[in-house]
Each structure stands twice: as C-alpha cells, then as structure tokens.
Tab-separated table of C-alpha atoms in Angstrom:
chain	number	residue	atom	x	y	z
A	634	MET	CA	198.630	99.638	166.606
A	635	THR	CA	196.272	102.744	167.856
A	636	ASN	CA	193.901	104.298	165.642
A	637	GLU	CA	196.259	107.359	166.226
A	638	LYS	CA	199.259	105.650	165.101
A	639	TRP	CA	197.585	104.414	162.029
A	640	LEU	CA	195.951	107.614	160.729
A	641	GLU	CA	199.566	109.029	161.225
A	642	GLU	CA	200.966	106.255	159.040
A	643	ILE	CA	198.491	106.102	156.513
A	644	THR	CA	198.659	109.742	155.981
A	645	GLY	CA	201.956	109.571	154.503
A	646	ARG	CA	200.403	108.060	151.679
A	647	VAL	CA	199.219	111.357	150.067
A	648	SER	CA	201.384	112.251	147.412
A	649	THR	CA	202.741	115.889	148.585
A	650	ASP	CA	206.435	116.603	148.324
A	651	ALA	CA	205.617	119.436	150.423
A	652	PRO	CA	204.708	117.830	154.021
A	653	GLU	CA	204.334	121.525	155.125
A	654	ARG	CA	201.148	122.393	153.215
A	655	GLU	CA	198.069	123.815	154.952
A	656	PRO	CA	196.489	120.950	156.584
A	657	ILE	CA	192.400	120.074	156.669
A	658	THR	CA	191.402	118.713	159.789
A	659	VAL	CA	188.779	115.884	159.306
A	660	THR	CA	186.139	115.404	162.092
A	661	ALA	CA	184.271	112.567	163.208
A	662	PRO	CA	180.631	112.758	162.597
A	663	ALA	CA	179.454	111.004	165.512
A	664	THR	CA	181.171	113.450	167.938
A	665	ASP	CA	181.561	116.393	165.571
A	666	GLU	CA	185.764	115.942	166.959
A	667	PRO	CA	188.851	116.133	165.149
A	668	ILE	CA	190.268	112.634	163.778
A	669	GLY	CA	193.494	114.101	162.315
A	670	GLN	CA	194.628	116.302	159.543
A	671	ILE	CA	195.534	115.865	155.731
A	672	PRO	CA	197.416	118.140	153.547
A	673	ARG	CA	195.505	120.622	151.508
A	674	CYS	CA	197.145	119.825	148.157
A	675	THR	CA	197.793	122.261	145.392
A	676	ASP	CA	197.999	121.859	141.505
A	677	ASP	CA	201.530	121.521	141.827
A	678	ASP	CA	201.183	118.491	144.101
A	679	VAL	CA	198.832	116.979	141.692
A	680	ALA	CA	201.054	117.660	138.607
A	681	ALA	CA	203.546	115.785	140.238
A	682	ALA	CA	201.324	112.597	141.382
A	683	VAL	CA	199.722	112.622	137.590
A	684	SER	CA	203.795	112.620	136.469
A	685	ARG	CA	204.785	109.922	138.799
A	686	ALA	CA	201.634	107.611	137.891
A	687	GLN	CA	202.607	108.504	134.124
A	688	ALA	CA	206.423	107.014	134.902
A	689	ALA	CA	204.915	104.203	136.956
A	690	GLN	CA	202.331	103.167	134.217
A	691	SER	CA	204.874	102.747	131.454
A	692	GLU	CA	206.180	99.686	133.408
A	693	TRP	CA	202.731	98.457	135.129
A	694	ILE	CA	201.249	98.056	131.192
A	695	GLU	CA	204.200	95.426	130.726
A	696	PHE	CA	202.712	93.400	133.350
A	697	ASP	CA	201.191	90.566	131.884
A	698	PRO	CA	196.988	90.878	132.907
A	699	ALA	CA	197.459	87.668	134.777
A	700	GLU	CA	200.192	89.266	136.986
A	701	ARG	CA	198.087	92.037	137.534
A	702	ALA	CA	194.909	90.412	138.708
A	703	ALA	CA	196.973	88.517	141.251
A	704	ILE	CA	197.838	91.721	142.822
A	705	LEU	CA	194.115	92.843	142.683
A	706	GLU	CA	193.305	89.332	144.030
A	707	ASP	CA	195.751	89.455	146.910
A	708	PHE	CA	194.163	92.884	147.636
A	709	GLY	CA	190.814	91.825	147.962
A	710	ASP	CA	192.321	89.209	150.619
A	711	LEU	CA	193.730	91.938	152.575
A	712	VAL	CA	190.885	93.842	152.753
A	713	LEU	CA	188.798	91.028	154.234
A	714	GLU	CA	191.723	90.167	156.408
A	715	ARG	CA	192.102	93.907	157.796
A	716	ARG	CA	187.885	94.221	157.744
A	717	GLU	CA	187.457	95.268	161.589
A	718	GLU	CA	190.163	98.198	161.124
A	719	LEU	CA	188.570	99.232	157.851
A	720	LEU	CA	184.894	99.046	159.179
A	721	ASP	CA	186.190	101.054	162.579
A	722	LEU	CA	187.724	103.397	160.203
A	723	VAL	CA	184.530	103.881	158.083
A	724	GLN	CA	182.356	104.288	161.127
A	725	LEU	CA	184.784	106.772	162.506
A	726	GLU	CA	185.126	109.135	159.309
A	727	THR	CA	181.278	108.605	158.030
A	728	GLY	CA	179.287	107.978	161.335
A	729	LYS	CA	177.117	105.277	159.614
A	730	ALA	CA	175.770	101.898	161.178
A	731	ARG	CA	178.140	99.366	161.075
A	732	ALA	CA	175.768	96.800	159.129
A	733	HIS	CA	176.073	99.410	156.405
A	734	ALA	CA	179.498	99.830	156.193
A	735	VAL	CA	179.938	96.161	155.791
A	736	GLU	CA	177.521	96.187	152.734
A	737	GLU	CA	180.469	98.411	150.999
A	738	LEU	CA	183.583	96.574	152.445
A	739	LEU	CA	182.409	93.357	150.710
A	740	ASP	CA	182.230	94.915	147.454
A	741	VAL	CA	185.540	95.446	147.615
A	742	PRO	CA	187.064	91.842	147.028
A	743	THR	CA	183.496	91.302	145.063
A	744	THR	CA	184.824	93.737	142.533
A	745	CYS	CA	188.553	92.579	142.479
A	746	SER	CA	187.509	89.024	142.381
A	747	TYR	CA	185.022	89.583	139.244
A	748	TYR	CA	187.509	91.810	137.320
A	749	ALA	CA	190.560	89.570	138.065
A	750	SER	CA	188.885	86.396	136.425
A	751	ARG	CA	187.885	88.211	133.277
A	752	ALA	CA	190.384	90.705	132.404
A	753	GLU	CA	192.501	88.480	130.260
A	754	SER	CA	189.069	87.541	127.827
A	755	ILE	CA	188.316	91.221	127.655
A	756	LEU	CA	191.820	92.624	126.896
A	757	ALA	CA	192.510	89.959	124.376
A	758	ASP	CA	192.653	91.048	120.843
A	759	GLN	CA	189.355	90.388	118.899
A	760	THR	CA	188.930	89.279	115.042
A	761	ARG	CA	186.790	91.374	113.094
A	762	ASP	CA	185.090	91.009	109.823
A	763	GLY	CA	187.550	92.708	107.100
A	764	ALA	CA	186.018	94.873	104.674
A	765	PHE	CA	186.274	92.007	101.669
A	766	PRO	CA	185.703	88.738	102.896
A	767	LEU	CA	189.079	86.678	102.274
A	768	ALA	CA	191.079	89.150	100.657
A	769	THR	CA	191.430	91.077	104.301
A	770	ASP	CA	191.247	91.228	107.782
A	771	ALA	CA	190.675	93.261	110.812
A	772	THR	CA	191.832	92.803	114.548
A	773	VAL	CA	190.797	95.042	117.270
A	774	THR	CA	193.582	95.448	119.847
A	775	LYS	CA	192.851	97.382	123.205
A	776	LYS	CA	195.161	99.460	125.206
A	777	PRO	CA	195.064	101.146	128.825
A	778	VAL	CA	194.298	105.324	127.955
A	779	GLY	CA	196.973	105.984	130.684
A	780	VAL	CA	196.646	107.888	133.836
A	781	VAL	CA	192.636	107.495	135.409
A	782	GLY	CA	191.545	110.058	137.716
A	783	VAL	CA	188.946	108.941	140.162
A	784	ILE	CA	186.865	111.425	142.466
A	785	SER	CA	184.838	109.819	144.787
A	786	PRO	CA	182.624	110.960	147.527
A	787	TRP	CA	182.046	111.004	151.380
A	788	ASN	CA	179.196	108.955	151.729
A	789	TYR	CA	180.591	105.254	150.885
A	790	PRO	CA	184.456	106.075	150.736
A	791	LEU	CA	185.564	102.200	151.436
A	792	THR	CA	183.827	100.910	148.019
A	793	LEU	CA	183.841	104.203	145.900
A	794	SER	CA	187.469	105.192	146.598
A	795	ILE	CA	188.649	102.160	145.314
A	796	THR	CA	185.926	99.958	143.205
A	797	ASP	CA	186.676	102.368	140.277
A	798	ALA	CA	190.049	101.905	140.403
A	799	VAL	CA	190.316	98.203	140.322
A	800	PRO	CA	189.235	97.779	136.536
A	801	ALA	CA	191.316	100.426	135.604
A	802	LEU	CA	194.424	99.216	137.439
A	803	LEU	CA	193.935	95.825	135.817
A	804	ALA	CA	193.439	97.267	132.001
A	805	GLY	CA	196.788	98.573	133.105
A	806	ASN	CA	196.163	102.284	133.928
A	807	ALA	CA	197.741	103.740	136.415
A	808	VAL	CA	195.263	105.694	138.905
A	809	VAL	CA	195.462	109.270	140.711
A	810	LEU	CA	192.650	109.326	143.043
A	811	LYS	CA	190.893	112.087	144.773
A	812	PRO	CA	189.039	111.322	147.879
A	813	ASP	CA	186.419	113.721	149.389
A	814	GLU	CA	188.390	115.807	152.166
A	815	LYS	CA	185.735	114.528	154.487
A	816	THR	CA	186.445	110.998	154.580
A	817	PRO	CA	190.213	110.656	153.083
A	818	PHE	CA	191.685	108.219	155.639
A	819	ILE	CA	190.072	104.988	154.535
A	820	ALA	CA	191.265	105.866	150.802
A	821	LEU	CA	194.672	106.173	152.590
A	822	ALA	CA	194.408	103.052	154.383
A	823	LEU	CA	193.279	101.255	150.821
A	824	ALA	CA	196.301	102.874	149.356
A	825	GLU	CA	198.427	100.975	151.838
A	826	LEU	CA	196.788	97.724	151.093
A	827	LEU	CA	197.343	97.943	147.586
A	828	ALA	CA	201.099	98.531	148.198
A	829	LYS	CA	201.145	95.789	150.550
A	830	ALA	CA	199.474	93.481	147.879
A	831	GLY	CA	202.558	94.067	145.771
A	832	LEU	CA	201.117	96.923	143.711
A	833	PRO	CA	204.295	98.829	142.384
A	834	ASP	CA	205.173	102.462	143.620
A	835	GLY	CA	203.219	105.255	141.768
A	836	VAL	CA	200.745	103.038	139.648
A	837	PHE	CA	198.265	103.919	142.563
A	838	GLU	CA	198.678	108.036	143.802
A	839	VAL	CA	196.182	109.675	146.679
A	840	VAL	CA	196.180	113.334	146.418
A	841	THR	CA	193.743	115.067	148.953
A	842	GLY	CA	192.473	118.938	149.494
A	843	ASP	CA	189.730	121.013	148.498
A	844	GLY	CA	187.705	119.443	145.569
A	845	SER	CA	187.834	123.415	143.936
A	846	VAL	CA	191.592	123.055	143.689
A	847	VAL	CA	192.497	119.600	143.197
A	848	GLY	CA	189.393	118.517	141.137
A	849	PRO	CA	190.159	120.746	138.082
A	850	ALA	CA	193.755	120.170	138.262
A	851	LEU	CA	193.217	116.570	138.267
A	852	VAL	CA	191.021	116.727	135.091
A	853	ASP	CA	193.237	118.921	133.335
A	854	ARG	CA	196.471	116.299	133.524
A	855	VAL	CA	194.672	112.679	133.303
A	856	ASP	CA	193.736	110.978	130.472
A	857	TYR	CA	190.023	109.470	131.955
A	858	VAL	CA	187.731	110.709	134.551
A	859	ALA	CA	185.467	108.687	137.150
A	860	PHE	CA	183.850	110.909	138.883
A	861	THR	CA	180.771	110.175	141.601
A	862	GLY	CA	179.034	112.693	143.006
A	863	SER	CA	176.315	115.463	142.950
A	864	THR	CA	175.138	116.376	139.482
A	865	GLU	CA	176.137	120.066	139.716
A	866	THR	CA	179.765	119.101	140.555
A	867	GLY	CA	179.694	116.265	137.601
A	868	ARG	CA	178.362	118.965	135.156
A	869	ALA	CA	181.491	120.770	136.047
A	870	VAL	CA	183.729	117.756	135.560
A	871	ALA	CA	182.179	116.712	132.222
A	872	GLU	CA	182.648	120.603	131.027
A	873	ARG	CA	186.243	120.273	131.823
A	874	ALA	CA	186.925	116.620	130.407
A	875	GLY	CA	185.004	117.731	126.937
A	876	ARG	CA	187.706	120.953	127.062
A	877	ASN	CA	190.284	118.598	127.429
A	878	LEU	CA	188.842	116.061	125.080
A	879	ILE	CA	189.173	113.375	127.525
A	880	ASP	CA	186.583	110.893	128.065
A	881	CYS	CA	184.626	110.416	131.536
A	882	SER	CA	181.938	108.519	133.521
A	883	LEU	CA	179.946	110.064	135.848
A	884	GLU	CA	177.684	108.680	138.874
A	885	LEU	CA	175.307	111.616	140.043
A	886	GLY	CA	172.407	112.386	142.136
A	887	GLY	CA	169.011	110.467	142.044
A	888	LYS	CA	165.503	110.971	143.164
A	889	ASN	CA	164.864	107.364	143.110
A	890	PRO	CA	161.189	105.709	142.900
A	891	MET	CA	159.648	102.714	144.408
A	892	ILE	CA	156.242	101.515	143.322
A	893	VAL	CA	154.089	98.900	145.143
A	894	LEU	CA	151.646	97.131	143.466
A	895	ALA	CA	148.117	96.020	144.813
A	896	ASN	CA	149.380	92.192	144.346
A	897	ALA	CA	152.465	93.027	146.237
A	898	ASN	CA	152.996	91.471	149.681
A	899	PHE	CA	152.920	94.927	151.626
A	900	GLU	CA	154.870	93.641	154.611
A	901	GLU	CA	157.624	92.336	152.470
A	902	ALA	CA	157.484	95.850	150.310
A	903	ALA	CA	157.557	97.903	154.028
A	904	ARG	CA	160.829	95.863	155.440
A	905	GLY	CA	162.548	96.699	151.729
A	906	ALA	CA	161.172	100.507	151.875
A	907	VAL	CA	163.007	100.469	155.152
A	908	GLN	CA	166.299	98.851	153.582
A	909	GLY	CA	166.014	101.102	150.627
A	910	CYS	CA	165.225	104.566	151.954
A	911	PHE	CA	167.175	104.261	155.581
A	912	THR	CA	170.443	102.622	154.829
A	913	ASN	CA	173.482	105.012	155.404
A	914	ALA	CA	170.653	107.548	157.066
A	915	GLY	CA	169.517	108.184	153.547
A	916	GLN	CA	173.013	109.255	151.991
A	917	LEU	CA	172.814	106.788	149.331
A	918	CYS	CA	172.710	107.591	145.558
A	919	LEU	CA	170.429	104.279	144.813
A	920	ALA	CA	167.916	105.252	147.973
A	921	ALA	CA	164.372	105.697	147.688
A	922	GLU	CA	163.081	108.935	148.136
A	923	ARG	CA	159.679	108.678	146.427
A	924	LEU	CA	157.334	105.895	147.111
A	925	TYR	CA	154.235	105.428	145.173
A	926	VAL	CA	151.556	102.623	146.426
A	927	GLU	CA	148.257	101.563	144.529
A	928	SER	CA	145.379	102.662	146.584
A	929	ALA	CA	143.976	98.786	147.292
A	930	ILE	CA	146.825	98.398	149.586
A	931	TYR	CA	148.302	102.194	150.646
A	932	GLU	CA	146.896	102.128	154.257
A	933	ARG	CA	148.076	98.558	155.104
A	934	PHE	CA	151.569	99.171	153.030
A	935	LEU	CA	151.691	102.518	155.311
A	936	ASP	CA	150.709	101.398	158.610
A	937	ALA	CA	153.724	98.406	157.963
A	938	PHE	CA	155.981	100.728	156.813
A	939	VAL	CA	155.438	103.239	159.859
A	940	GLY	CA	155.907	100.536	161.958
A	941	GLU	CA	159.282	99.247	160.734
A	942	THR	CA	160.746	102.251	160.914
A	943	ARG	CA	159.751	103.085	164.439
A	944	ARG	CA	161.093	100.305	165.472
A	945	LEU	CA	164.725	101.401	163.982
A	946	SER	CA	167.048	102.243	166.737
A	947	LEU	CA	169.671	105.059	166.156
A	948	GLY	CA	173.303	105.641	167.069
A	949	THR	CA	176.522	106.514	166.754
A	950	GLU	CA	178.659	104.018	168.617
A	951	VAL	CA	181.203	101.884	166.748
A	952	GLY	CA	179.996	98.328	166.605
A	953	TYR	CA	176.513	96.602	165.391
A	954	GLY	CA	174.466	98.172	168.060
A	955	SER	CA	172.589	100.769	166.027
A	956	ASP	CA	170.611	100.535	162.847
A	957	VAL	CA	170.770	103.964	161.632
A	958	GLY	CA	173.508	106.410	162.107
A	959	SER	CA	174.579	109.919	161.912
A	960	LEU	CA	174.414	112.381	158.595
A	961	ILE	CA	177.742	113.547	157.503
A	962	ASP	CA	178.141	117.193	158.839
A	963	ASP	CA	175.831	120.106	159.612
A	964	ALA	CA	175.654	121.323	155.897
A	965	GLN	CA	173.790	117.701	155.615
A	966	LEU	CA	171.614	118.042	158.369
A	967	GLU	CA	170.321	121.657	157.593
A	968	ARG	CA	169.683	120.569	154.003
A	969	VAL	CA	167.368	117.582	155.499
A	970	GLU	CA	165.356	119.924	158.116
A	971	GLU	CA	165.160	122.172	155.439
A	972	HIS	CA	163.521	119.843	153.089
A	973	VAL	CA	161.183	118.722	155.493
A	974	ASP	CA	160.143	122.017	157.068
A	975	ASP	CA	159.359	123.259	153.648
A	976	ALA	CA	156.957	120.225	153.004
A	977	VAL	CA	155.316	120.810	156.351
A	978	GLY	CA	154.911	124.342	155.656
A	979	ARG	CA	153.056	123.144	152.462
A	980	GLY	CA	150.631	120.964	154.337
A	981	ALA	CA	152.370	117.569	154.202
A	982	SER	CA	152.023	115.155	157.629
A	983	VAL	CA	154.773	113.836	159.342
A	984	LEU	CA	154.099	109.854	160.237
A	985	THR	CA	156.993	109.442	162.106
A	986	GLY	CA	160.404	111.096	162.424
A	987	GLY	CA	160.660	114.969	161.116
A	988	ARG	CA	163.068	115.801	164.030
A	989	ALA	CA	167.153	115.860	164.583
A	990	ARG	CA	168.219	114.029	167.312
A	991	PRO	CA	171.288	115.948	168.884
A	992	ASP	CA	170.764	113.254	172.241
A	993	VAL	CA	172.054	110.551	170.148
A	994	GLY	CA	174.620	112.740	167.770
A	995	PRO	CA	175.242	115.961	166.240
A	996	PHE	CA	174.503	115.300	163.204
A	997	VAL	CA	171.371	112.567	163.678
A	998	TYR	CA	168.246	112.762	162.289
A	999	GLU	CA	165.004	110.701	162.439
A	1000	PRO	CA	163.896	108.208	159.908
A	1001	THR	CA	160.916	110.083	158.479
A	1002	ILE	CA	157.879	109.282	156.561
A	1003	LEU	CA	155.940	112.032	154.810
A	1004	THR	CA	152.573	111.797	153.440
A	1005	ASP	CA	150.380	114.354	151.329
A	1006	VAL	CA	153.580	116.321	150.093
A	1007	ASP	CA	153.051	119.348	147.704
A	1008	PRO	CA	154.307	118.417	144.541
A	1009	ASP	CA	156.276	121.424	144.317
A	1010	ALA	CA	157.839	120.861	147.491
A	1011	ARG	CA	161.568	120.874	147.684
A	1012	VAL	CA	161.436	117.305	149.139
A	1013	ALA	CA	159.396	116.561	145.978
A	1014	GLN	CA	161.614	118.108	143.698
A	1015	GLU	CA	165.051	117.720	145.056
A	1016	GLU	CA	167.660	115.042	145.841
A	1017	THR	CA	167.514	115.288	149.782
A	1018	PHE	CA	170.084	112.821	150.661
A	1019	GLY	CA	168.860	112.165	154.020
A	1020	PRO	CA	166.392	110.019	156.042
A	1021	VAL	CA	163.622	110.939	154.506
A	1022	VAL	CA	161.087	109.459	152.193
A	1023	THR	CA	157.579	110.638	150.498
A	1024	VAL	CA	154.737	108.238	150.081
A	1025	THR	CA	151.663	109.127	147.840
A	1026	PRO	CA	148.931	106.572	146.403
A	1027	VAL	CA	148.011	106.264	143.230
A	1028	ASP	CA	145.270	104.615	141.087
A	1029	GLY	CA	147.147	101.755	139.362
A	1030	PRO	CA	150.303	100.891	137.636
A	1031	ARG	CA	149.910	103.493	134.688
A	1032	ALA	CA	149.978	106.066	137.241
A	1033	ALA	CA	152.550	104.804	139.067
A	1034	ILE	CA	154.935	104.749	136.099
A	1035	GLU	CA	153.907	108.098	135.231
A	1036	ALA	CA	154.948	109.380	138.909
A	1037	ALA	CA	158.177	107.340	138.740
A	1038	ASN	CA	159.335	109.169	135.623
A	1039	ASP	CA	158.649	112.607	136.146
A	1040	SER	CA	161.828	113.362	137.315
A	1041	ASP	CA	165.208	115.088	135.690
A	1042	TYR	CA	166.741	112.241	137.449
A	1043	GLY	CA	167.196	108.483	136.397
A	1044	LEU	CA	169.600	106.590	138.467
A	1045	ASN	CA	167.896	103.327	140.570
A	1046	ALA	CA	164.466	102.134	141.082
A	1047	SER	CA	162.370	99.428	142.300
A	1048	VAL	CA	159.092	97.576	141.692
A	1049	TRP	CA	157.251	95.128	144.182
A	1050	THR	CA	154.714	92.621	142.985
A	1051	GLY	CA	153.334	89.268	143.638
A	1052	ASP	CA	154.157	88.576	139.696
A	1053	ARG	CA	157.823	89.285	139.061
A	1054	GLU	CA	157.183	89.038	135.050
A	1055	ARG	CA	154.987	91.688	135.112
A	1056	GLY	CA	157.343	93.780	137.189
A	1057	ARG	CA	160.081	92.909	135.054
A	1058	ARG	CA	157.898	94.380	132.188
A	1059	LEU	CA	156.949	97.396	133.990
A	1060	ALA	CA	160.551	97.992	134.765
A	1061	GLN	CA	161.442	98.245	131.040
A	1062	GLU	CA	158.984	101.152	131.153
A	1063	ILE	CA	160.722	103.144	134.101
A	1064	GLU	CA	163.572	105.697	132.715
A	1065	ALA	CA	166.371	104.696	135.278
A	1066	GLY	CA	169.744	103.233	134.554
A	1067	THR	CA	168.988	99.850	136.955
A	1068	VAL	CA	165.224	98.873	138.362
A	1069	CYS	CA	165.239	96.143	141.053
A	1070	VAL	CA	162.013	93.951	141.092
A	1071	ASN	CA	161.150	92.930	144.585
A	1072	ASP	CA	164.303	94.321	146.016
A	1073	ALA	CA	165.341	98.187	146.708
A	1074	TYR	CA	169.069	98.270	145.557
A	1075	ILE	CA	171.095	95.174	146.659
A	1076	ALA	CA	170.048	93.106	143.674
A	1077	GLY	CA	171.233	95.446	141.084
A	1078	TRP	CA	174.408	96.914	142.929
A	1079	ALA	CA	175.736	93.271	143.740
A	1080	ALA	CA	175.129	92.082	140.360
A	1081	THR	CA	178.652	92.785	139.590
A	1082	ASP	CA	178.681	91.330	136.015
A	1083	ALA	CA	175.741	93.767	135.137
A	1084	PRO	CA	176.682	97.202	134.271
A	1085	MET	CA	175.397	100.385	136.909
A	1086	GLY	CA	174.627	103.658	136.265
A	1087	GLY	CA	172.292	106.414	135.416
A	1088	VAL	CA	170.343	108.415	133.041
A	1089	GLY	CA	169.192	111.796	132.596
A	1090	ASP	CA	170.702	114.107	135.593
A	1091	SER	CA	172.069	110.618	137.055
A	1092	GLY	CA	175.289	110.546	135.009
A	1093	LEU	CA	176.981	109.147	132.197
A	1094	GLY	CA	178.991	105.890	131.500
A	1095	ARG	CA	178.612	102.564	133.467
A	1096	ARG	CA	180.453	101.117	136.047
A	1097	HIS	CA	180.198	96.923	136.981
A	1098	GLY	CA	180.370	94.493	134.194
A	1099	PRO	CA	182.541	94.312	131.053
A	1100	GLU	CA	181.474	98.093	130.626
A	1101	GLY	CA	183.067	98.840	133.880
A	1102	ILE	CA	186.603	98.001	132.350
A	1103	GLU	CA	185.862	98.860	128.794
A	1104	ARG	CA	185.687	102.711	129.738
A	1105	TYR	CA	189.406	102.715	130.713
A	1106	LEU	CA	190.552	100.801	127.382
A	1107	GLU	CA	190.851	102.437	123.584
A	1108	SER	CA	190.515	100.524	120.885
A	1109	LYS	CA	192.675	100.128	117.953
A	1110	THR	CA	191.950	98.589	114.644
A	1111	ILE	CA	194.745	96.886	112.632
A	1112	ALA	CA	193.507	96.008	109.133
A	1113	SER	CA	195.858	94.098	106.395
A	1114	SER	CA	195.073	93.056	103.241
A	1115	ARG	CA	196.179	89.397	101.867
A	1116	ILE	CA	196.345	91.000	98.119
A	1117	GLY	CA	198.142	94.021	98.496
A	1118	SER	CA	196.727	97.359	97.518
A	1119	LEU	CA	192.935	97.888	97.231
A	1120	ALA	CA	193.683	101.023	95.497
A	1121	PRO	CA	192.439	100.514	91.346
A	1122	PRO	CA	195.388	99.733	89.180
A	1123	SER	CA	196.918	102.184	86.980
A	1124	GLY	CA	195.540	102.756	83.834
A	1125	VAL	CA	191.906	101.157	84.601
A	1126	PRO	CA	188.753	103.181	83.609
A	1127	ALA	CA	186.788	104.478	86.469
A	1128	THR	CA	183.867	102.864	85.094
A	1129	TRP	CA	185.282	99.333	85.115
A	1130	THR	CA	186.568	100.304	89.017
A	1131	THR	CA	183.161	101.356	89.821
A	1132	ARG	CA	181.353	98.039	88.414
A	1133	SER	CA	183.711	95.699	90.528
A	1134	LEU	CA	183.494	97.603	94.001
A	1135	LEU	CA	179.536	97.306	93.348
A	1136	ALA	CA	180.081	93.717	92.772
A	1137	ALA	CA	181.873	93.099	95.763
A	1138	THR	CA	179.659	95.146	97.808
A	1139	ASN	CA	176.425	92.617	96.648
A	1140	VAL	CA	178.641	89.957	97.340
A	1141	ARG	CA	179.789	90.875	101.130
A	1142	ARG	CA	176.006	91.755	101.752
A	1143	ARG	CA	174.642	88.234	100.478
A	1144	LEU	CA	177.402	86.945	102.468
A	1145	SER	CA	176.500	88.516	105.823
A	1146	ARG	CA	173.156	87.437	105.601
A	1147	TRP	CA	174.351	83.898	105.361
A	1148	LEU	CA	176.681	84.174	108.058
C-alpha cells in the first residue's frame, strides 16, 4: 500500500461525524511540504467521541483483565510487525533521525508486555487491616475511572500517543486521544492497529484539531487527563481539570542538568552527552541542556565532547543515513536561533555549531555547544528544546549539585563518575523525578517498572511502574463487622463506652507493634 493510500485510510479513524470539517494541512519538516489533511474537530466532535467512549467502556470493563491484556499484547506484536511502515511515518511527520524513531517504537511493545503481565495483580482486591482486629475487616477494590483523555505532543508521537493509553485501557478505561496537529497520522495508524488487535469499537477514539479548541473540550468531559507538553499549557490543563474535580498527570518541560565529576571517564561521558543533548535534535523532554563539569577534567571533556559532536552527520532522508534530523517547524527553529543569538550577544562562545542548515533541510540546526554563558541568558534559564547545550566548569561536586538544582524544573538529570555508589548518593540530592548515573536518560526511561515524571515546573504524577496504571483507578474500601453494629448499646453510659474504646485502642496499638 502506498503512503498516500495508507494516510487516506487511517484518516478515517478520526472521531468526527462531519468529514466536511475544515481541514488542517500537515507538513513534513524535512521538506516543509504537505503530507495530507486531517479534520479540524469541534466541541461537538469531542462530545460525540467521549459519548461513544462512555458507551463502549461499560462493555470493556466486563472483559476479564487477562482478556484485555491479550489484546494489548497482540497490539504490541503488530507494532513490531509493522515497524518499517511506522518508522517511515514517524520520520515523515517529525523529520527525526531513524535511530531516534526506533527508540520510541521499541517503547510501545515493551510497555504493552509490562502492563499485560502485571494488570491482574495490580487490579486484584487487597485485604487491609480492619478497625478492630478479629471483629472487623476491610477490603480495597479498584475500578477504572471511566474515560481517560490523553493529550500527546509532537516530539515523540509514536510512544507518547499510546504508552499512556495502554495502562488506562488495561485498567478497564476507555481512551479519547488528542494528538498534536503537527503529528496526527502516527496516532491514527496506532488506532488502526488497536482495532486489528481486537480492541472493541469506541474504546479508543481519536479527535484531531486545534489544541485551543479540542483540548479544553476534552478536559471538560473526561474523567482523567494525561497530558504531555509544555509547562505553560500544563498549567492550563491542571487548572481546568481542578475546576472539573478530576485528576490529571502532567509531564512538562525540563532544563535538565548533566554533572561530570573529576573521576569520570571523560571520553565515555562525552559520548553520553552527545546522546543526551542531541537525540531527536534536542527535542526531548529528558534531554540535557546544562552541563556542569569539574574543573580538573573540564578541558579534556570539552575537547572530547566537541570532537564527538562534530562527527555527527545531519540529514532528513528516510532511513538510517544520518545521526541528527530536523527541528519540527519554523517556530522551533526561530526559538533555537533566538536562544543562541541572545547568548552570543551576551558574550558566550560557540565551540561548534551555532547556525541553521537550510542546505540540509528547512528547519535543520547544527548541534551546538556554548561556553561562557551569562547566567541570565535565555538559553541558561529557559528550555530551548533544540540541539543546544551550555557547558560550565565547577569547583567540585557540591558546586555542581547547587548549580543543577538552581532551576524551577526537575524532570531528568544525570551524574557521570568512576564511583557509581558515590554517583547514586549525589543523585539523591538532585531535585528531579529521575536521575541516571553514567547514562543520559535511557537507563531511567527504559526502566518500565520504575515511575517516570517530574517535580516543580516539570509536572505532576508518574507514568511507568505500578503508579502508571494506578493513576487510572479509583479505590473503594469495603469494610464489614463480624459482630454487628459498632454503635454503643442503648442505655450504656458514655463513660463506659469511652473506657471500652480507649482499651480497644491500646490493644490495637500493641498488636500493630508486634505484627
């Protein structure tokens, strides 16, 4: 099937009853030319999609957790089987290098298998201590929240459009997905594969359109929101969710630090920095944008880092030919250029990069290393979200930790050292949701059993791990008494009742210490 035919087919997965909706044209970053069109969904379209999801969820919840897990495992298998087509589509929509597209593709079947293998145990009823030992008991049951709204970004459209949905579906929820309008087709392709895997109609709906219209309409109607995107938009989502008294999880921006200690293998750290700073042309929430290097190895590290960076090849072709691809659009390119120009205007030095490459692609920018950066420069304070990093010498570990924590963000960080245990101790002091030791981000991101998320302006809640599915569940306590009503018998003096309750409380406290 040709790309054009496939795009036309999957566009039919958009949840709208009015195909004549005003279209949005999607363009390829590699060429700035149109790929295709999607409907500009309205408030009514969102309402209809959520209504269908609600109806479907009432049947989906009756599926045994093992049945739901089997469908999601089959979906993971289909993602691997159709990997070449999916990778082509990711490169077409994002302009990223294919090796970086592979990273996000592999995350999908891994996430499916992780939650499929654990769904039954996580969803099982749990026995808890009753109010009075032997006389009462308590059981906690977990039920899906209902319909989950997922709002996904453009930078990792394959994994981030679906891996938040997988645990929600396994928990028995329906999902309505709003992908970014820059990268909708990969989400629609995944919706098609979910249907092929056996997911019932209506359980996974996709609405496309302007974020300013579809986003609020979705938050106003669903029972939970999982959002990945900018801190500014995340605040608006959280505020709206709060007004609706629904919960949300938010993975937002980052200004992630990387610390290189004097006892680190500086060549290995330099290779790690290249990966951590320039994967997906720096358009990665986990990317390192601030490097702090102990003075004793600063010059050697810098030479190695610059050398590794200059060896990176730029390109926008489909395939494995290039190391670094394109930025997503002209707005992102403009942001990167403004950050670099501002830093240079304040006295920063450009050791490599520092310029756009229209000869390679309309939005390609060279991997850039800056030193001598003014602390008040935009590139030092704001998330750049591009292939730009600042490198600063520090006097020692304490100075590095203080510099790393001098930020409102707290998503990801890394520590490079020849003493891994020391690195783990320092990691405890860094204010971030994830800290990797001797790795840039993959060791943390790929640890699917461990929660991933941010602190401060980097967000709320966690994906991955048991926490990643528990956020989509409501807990209910069912407590019972083996001796009937615990109310005091009629006519018993209050003083006697008080003495009995005090005695029971003391017994309970003693038992809790022994058990």
